[in-house]
PDB file of C-alpha atoms in Angstrom:
ATOM      1  CA  MET A   1    -132.434  29.746 -17.138  1.00 48.00           C
ATOM      2  CA  THR A   2    -130.392  27.285 -15.141  1.00 48.00           C
ATOM      3  CA  ARG A   3    -126.626  27.681 -16.003  1.00 49.00           C
ATOM      4  CA  PRO A   4    -124.395  24.625 -15.381  1.00 55.00           C
ATOM      5  CA  THR A   5    -122.619  24.330 -12.006  1.00 51.00           C
ATOM      6  CA  PHE A   6    -119.135  23.414 -13.236  1.00 52.00           C
ATOM      7  CA  LEU A   7    -117.130  20.691 -11.517  1.00 51.00           C
ATOM      8  CA  VAL A   8    -114.489  20.819 -14.148  1.00 50.00           C
ATOM      9  CA  PRO A   9    -111.992  17.953 -14.382  1.00 57.00           C
ATOM     10  CA  VAL A  10    -108.671  18.564 -16.014  1.00 42.00           C
ATOM     11  CA  PHE A  11    -106.774  16.058 -18.092  1.00 44.00           C
ATOM     12  CA  ALA A  12    -106.102  13.305 -15.650  1.00 43.00           C
ATOM     13  CA  PRO A  13    -103.346  12.751 -14.563  1.00 40.00           C
ATOM     14  CA  LEU A  14    -101.578  15.672 -16.014  1.00 41.00           C
ATOM     15  CA  LEU A  15    -103.561  18.470 -14.597  1.00 38.00           C
ATOM     16  CA  ALA A  16    -106.159  18.788 -11.847  1.00 37.00           C
ATOM     17  CA  LEU A  17    -109.768  18.605 -10.952  1.00 35.00           C
ATOM     18  CA  ALA A  18    -111.626  21.916  -9.850  1.00 35.00           C
ATOM     19  CA  CYS A  19    -115.176  22.962  -8.924  1.00 35.00           C
ATOM     20  CA  PHE A  20    -116.534  25.958 -10.817  1.00 34.00           C
ATOM     21  CA  GLY A  21    -119.418  28.149  -9.700  1.00 35.00           C
ATOM     22  CA  CYS A  22    -122.232  29.411 -12.227  1.00 34.00           C
ATOM     23  CA  SER A  23    -120.769  32.949 -12.844  1.00 33.00           C
ATOM     24  CA  ALA A  24    -117.109  32.632 -13.318  1.00 35.00           C
ATOM     25  CA  ALA A  25    -114.265  30.407 -13.459  1.00 36.00           C
ATOM     26  CA  PRO A  26    -112.024  30.488 -10.493  1.00 35.00           C
ATOM     27  CA  GLU A  27    -108.383  31.592 -10.451  1.00 39.00           C
ATOM     28  CA  GLU A  28    -105.714  28.797 -11.228  1.00 39.00           C
ATOM     29  CA  GLU A  29    -104.495  28.886  -7.566  1.00 37.00           C
ATOM     30  CA  GLU A  30    -107.915  27.729  -6.289  1.00 37.00           C
ATOM     31  CA  GLU A  31    -107.614  24.369  -8.213  1.00 38.00           C
ATOM     32  CA  GLN A  32    -107.229  21.275  -5.919  1.00 35.00           C
ATOM     33  CA  PRO A  33    -104.892  18.907  -7.752  1.00 34.00           C
ATOM     34  CA  LEU A  34    -105.684  15.014  -7.218  1.00 34.00           C
ATOM     35  CA  ALA A  35    -102.478  13.957  -8.362  1.00 33.00           C
ATOM     36  CA  ALA A  36     -98.965  15.546  -9.027  1.00 32.00           C
ATOM     37  CA  ALA A  37     -98.591  16.562 -12.553  1.00 34.00           C
ATOM     38  CA  SER A  38     -94.909  16.397 -13.683  1.00 32.00           C
ATOM     39  CA  ALA A  39     -93.542  18.545 -16.662  1.00 34.00           C
ATOM     40  CA  GLU A  40     -91.957  15.199 -17.918  1.00 37.00           C
ATOM     41  CA  THR A  41     -95.208  13.523 -18.102  1.00 40.00           C
ATOM     42  CA  PRO A  42     -95.391  11.928 -21.560  1.00 43.00           C
ATOM     43  CA  GLY A  43     -98.015  13.283 -23.915  1.00 53.00           C
ATOM     44  CA  ARG A  44     -98.137  16.531 -21.909  1.00 53.00           C
ATOM     45  CA  ALA A  45     -96.325  18.907 -24.321  1.00 57.00           C
ATOM     46  CA  GLY A  46     -98.491  17.375 -27.299  1.00 55.00           C
ATOM     47  CA  LEU A  47    -101.388  18.109 -25.532  1.00 53.00           C
ATOM     48  CA  GLU A  48    -100.723  21.751 -24.887  1.00 59.00           C
ATOM     49  CA  GLN A  49     -99.711  22.334 -28.464  1.00 56.00           C
ATOM     50  CA  ALA A  50    -102.704  20.836 -29.646  1.00 52.00           C
ATOM     51  CA  MET A  51    -105.049  23.102 -27.501  1.00 53.00           C
ATOM     52  CA  ALA A  52    -102.960  26.191 -28.371  1.00 53.00           C
ATOM     53  CA  ALA A  53    -103.190  25.685 -32.032  1.00 55.00           C
ATOM     54  CA  PRO A  54    -105.383  27.385 -34.338  1.00 56.00           C
ATOM     55  CA  PRO A  55    -108.660  25.572 -34.963  1.00 57.00           C
ATOM     56  CA  GLU A  56    -107.712  24.580 -38.601  1.00 64.00           C
ATOM     57  CA  ASP A  57    -104.605  22.947 -37.380  1.00 88.00           C
ATOM     58  CA  CYS A  58    -105.810  21.116 -34.414  1.00 94.00           C
ATOM     59  CA  LEU A  59    -107.352  18.051 -36.191  1.00 95.00           C
ATOM     60  CA  LEU A  60    -104.073  17.697 -38.012  1.00 95.00           C
ATOM     61  CA  MET A  61    -102.094  17.723 -34.954  1.00 94.00           C
ATOM     62  CA  VAL A  62    -104.261  14.989 -33.344  1.00 96.00           C
ATOM     63  CA  TRP A  63    -104.350  12.906 -36.405  1.00 96.00           C
ATOM     64  CA  SER A  64    -100.396  12.984 -36.327  1.00 95.00           C
ATOM     65  CA  ASN A  65    -100.644  11.012 -33.053  1.00 94.00           C
ATOM     66  CA  GLN A  66    -103.036   8.538 -34.103  1.00 95.00           C
ATOM     67  CA  GLN A  67    -102.322   5.364 -36.010  1.00 94.00           C
ATOM     68  CA  GLU A  68    -106.068   4.863 -37.145  1.00 94.00           C
ATOM     69  CA  ARG A  69    -108.114   7.930 -38.072  1.00 95.00           C
ATOM     70  CA  ASP A  70    -111.671   8.619 -39.083  1.00 96.00           C
ATOM     71  CA  ILE A  71    -111.013  11.780 -41.128  1.00 95.00           C
ATOM     72  CA  GLU A  72    -114.411  12.207 -42.561  1.00 95.00           C
ATOM     73  CA  PHE A  73    -116.307  11.684 -39.190  1.00 97.00           C
ATOM     74  CA  ASP A  74    -113.811  14.014 -37.318  1.00 96.00           C
ATOM     75  CA  ARG A  75    -114.299  16.916 -39.807  1.00 95.00           C
ATOM     76  CA  ALA A  76    -117.994  16.655 -39.681  1.00 95.00           C
ATOM     77  CA  HIS A  77    -118.310  16.458 -35.884  1.00 97.00           C
ATOM     78  CA  ASP A  78    -115.513  18.638 -34.392  1.00 97.00           C
ATOM     79  CA  LEU A  79    -117.624  21.779 -33.596  1.00 96.00           C
ATOM     80  CA  VAL A  80    -119.650  21.453 -30.530  1.00 97.00           C
ATOM     81  CA  ASP A  81    -121.016  23.780 -27.916  1.00 97.00           C
ATOM     82  CA  GLY A  82    -117.902  25.683 -26.623  1.00 97.00           C
ATOM     83  CA  GLY A  83    -115.697  25.126 -29.796  1.00 96.00           C
ATOM     84  CA  ALA A  84    -113.625  22.395 -31.557  1.00 96.00           C
ATOM     85  CA  ILE A  85    -113.282  19.106 -29.776  1.00 97.00           C
ATOM     86  CA  SER A  86    -109.755  18.723 -31.182  1.00 96.00           C
ATOM     87  CA  CYS A  87    -108.579  22.185 -29.968  1.00 95.00           C
ATOM     88  CA  ALA A  88    -110.250  21.891 -26.554  1.00 96.00           C
ATOM     89  CA  THR A  89    -109.398  18.376 -25.832  1.00 96.00           C
ATOM     90  CA  GLY A  90    -106.518  17.156 -27.678  1.00 96.00           C
ATOM     91  CA  THR A  91    -108.057  14.314 -29.208  1.00 97.00           C
ATOM     92  CA  SER A  92    -110.590  13.677 -31.977  1.00 97.00           C
ATOM     93  CA  PRO A  93    -114.367  13.641 -32.150  1.00 98.00           C
ATOM     94  CA  SER A  94    -114.329   9.959 -33.329  1.00 98.00           C
ATOM     95  CA  GLN A  95    -112.544   8.950 -30.032  1.00 98.00           C
ATOM     96  CA  PHE A  96    -115.115  10.702 -28.003  1.00 98.00           C
ATOM     97  CA  GLN A  97    -117.642   8.871 -30.046  1.00 98.00           C
ATOM     98  CA  ALA A  98    -116.157   5.559 -29.365  1.00 97.00           C
ATOM     99  CA  ALA A  99    -116.069   6.244 -25.753  1.00 97.00           C
ATOM    100  CA  LEU A 100    -119.607   7.392 -25.742  1.00 98.00           C
ATOM    101  CA  GLU A 101    -120.857   4.194 -27.779  1.00 97.00           C
ATOM    102  CA  ALA A 102    -118.871   2.130 -25.077  1.00 97.00           C
ATOM    103  CA  LEU A 103    -120.659   3.934 -22.155  1.00 97.00           C
ATOM    104  CA  ARG A 104    -124.091   3.623 -23.831  1.00 97.00           C
ATOM    105  CA  GLU A 105    -123.593  -0.081 -24.604  1.00 97.00           C
ATOM    106  CA  ALA A 106    -122.498  -0.699 -20.845  1.00 96.00           C
ATOM    107  CA  ALA A 107    -125.482   1.040 -19.604  1.00 96.00           C
ATOM    108  CA  ARG A 108    -127.974  -0.805 -21.837  1.00 96.00           C
ATOM    109  CA  SER A 109    -126.524  -4.072 -20.417  1.00 95.00           C
ATOM    110  CA  GLY A 110    -127.414  -2.965 -17.018  1.00 94.00           C
ATOM    111  CA  ASP A 111    -123.980  -4.196 -15.627  1.00 93.00           C
ATOM    112  CA  SER A 112    -122.428  -1.212 -13.661  1.00 92.00           C
ATOM    113  CA  ARG A 113    -118.999  -2.883 -13.780  1.00 89.00           C
ATOM    114  CA  ARG A 114    -118.948  -2.764 -17.410  1.00 92.00           C
ATOM    115  CA  VAL A 115    -118.994   0.976 -17.152  1.00 94.00           C
ATOM    116  CA  LEU A 116    -115.857   0.997 -15.036  1.00 93.00           C
ATOM    117  CA  ALA A 117    -114.044   0.012 -18.200  1.00 90.00           C
ATOM    118  CA  GLU A 118    -114.524   3.460 -19.476  1.00 91.00           C
ATOM    119  CA  VAL A 119    -113.743   5.268 -16.229  1.00 95.00           C
ATOM    120  CA  GLY A 120    -110.568   6.947 -15.467  1.00 95.00           C
ATOM    121  CA  ILE A 121    -109.081   6.463 -11.843  1.00 95.00           C
ATOM    122  CA  PRO A 122    -109.327   8.148  -9.425  1.00 96.00           C
ATOM    123  CA  LEU A 123    -113.043   8.859 -10.265  1.00 97.00           C
ATOM    124  CA  LEU A 124    -114.420  11.980  -8.674  1.00 97.00           C
ATOM    125  CA  TYR A 125    -117.982  11.034  -7.292  1.00 97.00           C
ATOM    126  CA  ILE A 126    -120.156  13.782  -5.906  1.00 96.00           C
ATOM    127  CA  ASP A 127    -123.315  12.423  -4.151  1.00 93.00           C
ATOM    128  CA  ARG A 128    -126.980  14.263  -4.154  1.00 91.00           C
ATOM    129  CA  ALA A 129    -125.902  16.026  -1.044  1.00 93.00           C
ATOM    130  CA  GLY A 130    -122.642  17.435  -2.500  1.00 93.00           C
ATOM    131  CA  LYS A 131    -120.169  15.121  -0.794  1.00 95.00           C
ATOM    132  CA  ARG A 132    -117.124  14.631  -2.812  1.00 96.00           C
ATOM    133  CA  VAL A 133    -115.206  11.560  -2.598  1.00 96.00           C
ATOM    134  CA  GLU A 134    -112.255  10.339  -4.954  1.00 97.00           C
ATOM    135  CA  LEU A 135    -112.699   6.570  -5.780  1.00 97.00           C
ATOM    136  CA  ASP A 136    -109.478   4.324  -6.504  1.00 97.00           C
ATOM    137  CA  GLU A 137    -110.078   1.183  -8.338  1.00 95.00           C
ATOM    138  CA  ALA A 138    -111.169  -0.848  -5.335  1.00 96.00           C
ATOM    139  CA  ARG A 139    -113.688   1.589  -3.953  1.00 96.00           C
ATOM    140  CA  ALA A 140    -115.140   2.177  -7.445  1.00 96.00           C
ATOM    141  CA  GLU A 141    -115.725  -1.564  -7.877  1.00 94.00           C
ATOM    142  CA  ALA A 142    -117.253  -1.664  -4.388  1.00 95.00           C
ATOM    143  CA  LEU A 143    -119.404   1.192  -5.048  1.00 93.00           C
ATOM    144  CA  ALA A 144    -120.267   0.526  -8.666  1.00 94.00           C
ATOM    145  CA  GLU A 145    -123.891  -0.149  -8.240  1.00 92.00           C
ATOM    146  CA  GLU A 146    -124.438   2.859  -6.157  1.00 91.00           C
ATOM    147  CA  VAL A 147    -122.585   5.108  -8.450  1.00 94.00           C
ATOM    148  CA  PHE A 148    -124.167   3.700 -11.588  1.00 95.00           C
ATOM    149  CA  ASP A 149    -127.590   3.117 -10.471  1.00 93.00           C
ATOM    150  CA  ALA A 150    -130.536   2.839 -12.713  1.00 94.00           C
ATOM    151  CA  GLU A 151    -131.018   6.546 -12.889  1.00 93.00           C
ATOM    152  CA  LEU A 152    -127.647   7.104 -14.038  1.00 95.00           C
ATOM    153  CA  MET A 153    -127.414   4.293 -16.663  1.00 96.00           C
ATOM    154  CA  ARG A 154    -130.538   5.919 -18.210  1.00 95.00           C
ATOM    155  CA  THR A 155    -128.489   9.123 -18.535  1.00 95.00           C
ATOM    156  CA  LEU A 156    -125.649   7.244 -19.986  1.00 97.00           C
ATOM    157  CA  GLU A 157    -127.753   5.485 -22.478  1.00 96.00           C
ATOM    158  CA  ARG A 158    -128.826   8.784 -24.045  1.00 95.00           C
ATOM    159  CA  LEU A 159    -125.344  10.352 -24.323  1.00 97.00           C
ATOM    160  CA  ASP A 160    -124.840  11.990 -27.639  1.00 98.00           C
ATOM    161  CA  LEU A 161    -121.567  13.699 -29.026  1.00 98.00           C
ATOM    162  CA  ALA A 162    -123.851  16.613 -30.256  1.00 97.00           C
ATOM    163  CA  ASP A 163    -124.983  17.439 -26.750  1.00 97.00           C
ATOM    164  CA  MET A 164    -121.404  17.685 -25.286  1.00 98.00           C
ATOM    165  CA  THR A 165    -119.691  20.975 -24.285  1.00 98.00           C
ATOM    166  CA  VAL A 166    -116.347  21.349 -24.335  1.00 98.00           C
ATOM    167  CA  VAL A 167    -114.135  23.753 -22.119  1.00 97.00           C
ATOM    168  CA  PRO A 168    -110.550  24.309 -23.387  1.00 94.00           C
ATOM    169  CA  LYS A 169    -107.794  22.225 -21.526  1.00 88.00           C
ATOM    170  CA  ARG A 170    -110.477  20.735 -19.283  1.00 91.00           C
ATOM    171  CA  GLY A 171    -112.566  18.240 -21.388  1.00 96.00           C
ATOM    172  CA  GLY A 172    -116.049  17.575 -22.311  1.00 98.00           C
ATOM    173  CA  PHE A 173    -119.245  17.558 -20.212  1.00 97.00           C
ATOM    174  CA  PHE A 174    -122.875  16.430 -20.331  1.00 97.00           C
ATOM    175  CA  GLU A 175    -125.975  17.182 -18.215  1.00 92.00           C
ATOM    176  CA  LEU A 176    -124.921  20.611 -16.848  1.00 90.00           C
ATOM    177  CA  GLY A 177    -121.481  19.089 -15.761  1.00 93.00           C
ATOM    178  CA  SER A 178    -122.955  15.896 -14.189  1.00 95.00           C
ATOM    179  CA  LEU A 179    -120.528  13.925 -16.417  1.00 97.00           C
ATOM    180  CA  TRP A 180    -117.115  14.952 -17.548  1.00 97.00           C
ATOM    181  CA  LEU A 181    -114.775  12.950 -19.929  1.00 98.00           C
ATOM    182  CA  VAL A 182    -111.125  13.898 -20.671  1.00 96.00           C
ATOM    183  CA  VAL A 183    -108.034  12.400 -22.244  1.00 94.00           C
ATOM    184  CA  ASP A 184    -104.465  12.043 -20.722  1.00 91.00           C
ATOM    185  CA  GLN A 185    -102.764  11.906 -24.095  1.00 92.00           C
ATOM    186  CA  GLN A 186    -102.877  13.676 -27.316  1.00 93.00           C
ATOM    187  CA  GLY A 187    -105.046  11.662 -29.668  1.00 96.00           C
ATOM    188  CA  GLY A 188    -106.081   9.305 -27.036  1.00 96.00           C
ATOM    189  CA  ARG A 189    -109.495   7.873 -25.973  1.00 96.00           C
ATOM    190  CA  PRO A 190    -111.248   9.876 -23.387  1.00 97.00           C
ATOM    191  CA  ARG A 191    -112.651   8.421 -20.013  1.00 97.00           C
ATOM    192  CA  LEU A 192    -115.303   9.242 -17.590  1.00 97.00           C
ATOM    193  CA  VAL A 193    -113.412  11.032 -14.503  1.00 97.00           C
ATOM    194  CA  THR A 194    -116.399  12.746 -12.702  1.00 97.00           C
ATOM    195  CA  VAL A 195    -119.885  11.629 -11.999  1.00 97.00           C
ATOM    196  CA  ASN A 196    -121.836  14.600 -10.064  1.00 96.00           C
ATOM    197  CA  ARG A 197    -125.215  13.322  -8.886  1.00 94.00           C
ATOM    198  CA  GLN A 198    -125.860  16.845  -7.446  1.00 93.00           C
ATOM    199  CA  ALA A 199    -125.554  18.443 -10.790  1.00 93.00           C
ATOM    200  CA  LEU A 200    -127.423  15.640 -12.374  1.00 91.00           C
ATOM    201  CA  ALA A 201    -130.455  16.419 -10.126  1.00 85.00           C
ATOM    202  CA  GLU A 202    -130.127  20.134 -11.193  1.00 88.00           C
ATOM    203  CA  ALA A 203    -130.157  19.122 -14.747  1.00 80.00           C
ATOM    204  CA  ALA A 204    -133.373  17.166 -14.334  1.00 75.00           C
ATOM    205  CA  ASP A 205    -134.942  20.145 -12.490  1.00 74.00           C
ATOM    206  CA  ALA A 206    -133.952  22.458 -15.089  1.00 74.00           C
ATOM    207  CA  ALA A 207    -135.485  19.997 -17.755  1.00 67.00           C
ATOM    208  CA  ARG A 208    -138.623  19.811 -16.284  1.00 72.00           C
ATOM    209  CA  SER A 209    -138.927  23.536 -15.568  1.00 71.00           C
ATOM    210  CA  ALA A 210    -138.310  24.005 -19.295  1.00 69.00           C
ATOM    211  CA  ALA A 211    -140.882  21.501 -20.120  1.00 65.00           C
ATOM    212  CA  GLN A 212    -143.373  23.232 -18.001  1.00 67.00           C
ATOM    213  CA  ASP A 213    -142.563  26.631 -19.469  1.00 64.00           C
ATOM    214  CA  HIS A 214    -143.128  25.191 -22.973  1.00 57.00           C
ATOM    215  CA  GLU A 215    -146.439  23.634 -22.313  1.00 61.00           C
ATOM    216  CA  GLY A 216    -147.465  27.199 -20.963  1.00 55.00           C
ATOM    217  CA  ALA A 217    -146.314  28.985 -24.121  1.00 55.00           C
ATOM    218  CA  VAL A 218    -148.766  30.564 -26.402  1.00 54.00           C
ATOM    219  CA  VAL A 219    -148.571  28.956 -29.730  1.00 48.00           C
ATOM    220  CA  PRO A 220    -148.751  31.522 -32.518  1.00 49.00           C
ATOM    221  CA  GLU A 221    -151.363  31.172 -35.073  1.00 53.00           C
ATOM    222  CA  GLY A 222    -150.561  30.117 -38.443  1.00 44.00           C
TER     223      GLY A 222
END
């Protein structure tokens, strides 16, 4: 079974972005920061407290930093692959849901620049050959149609909160690490900070392989 090739973003701009192999996470000193993270950065202490709290306390801590809350939705959707969204990311499931809905709507419109409204800058873009580039606002706008082409738009259209995997202190990812969303303050709305086309191709290959294996499986008699 193909396992995700992690290219793991950390809460931008508070922490750093790092690339992970399939087997084990690297040591902290291997991370390559994109921007300096100051100990005085507003919201950092709150994020760290939320992520260190017991799971039953995480939503309460997140809600305490939100003026508007969707308590019923958050309680029903907090647990995903990897653990509780509130504990791992420092924000609520409803905030992720709002971000995903905006991404899906933008993708359905076919307007790549609408997607940029949900993007965190710098945006880490990795092309199909594995070349990494950090896009500032100007470059992201200039390359919007290349980054958010028809293939990626179709991927964005089918994003579902239930399919997200969370990594504590790093955010949530989809499609074997092809897309990463993180927040920069406790209780805030996540933004798309990594687009990894190389991982997206691997995810597509894995899906095709799984489909072929399923077609060749022997169906037990009833």
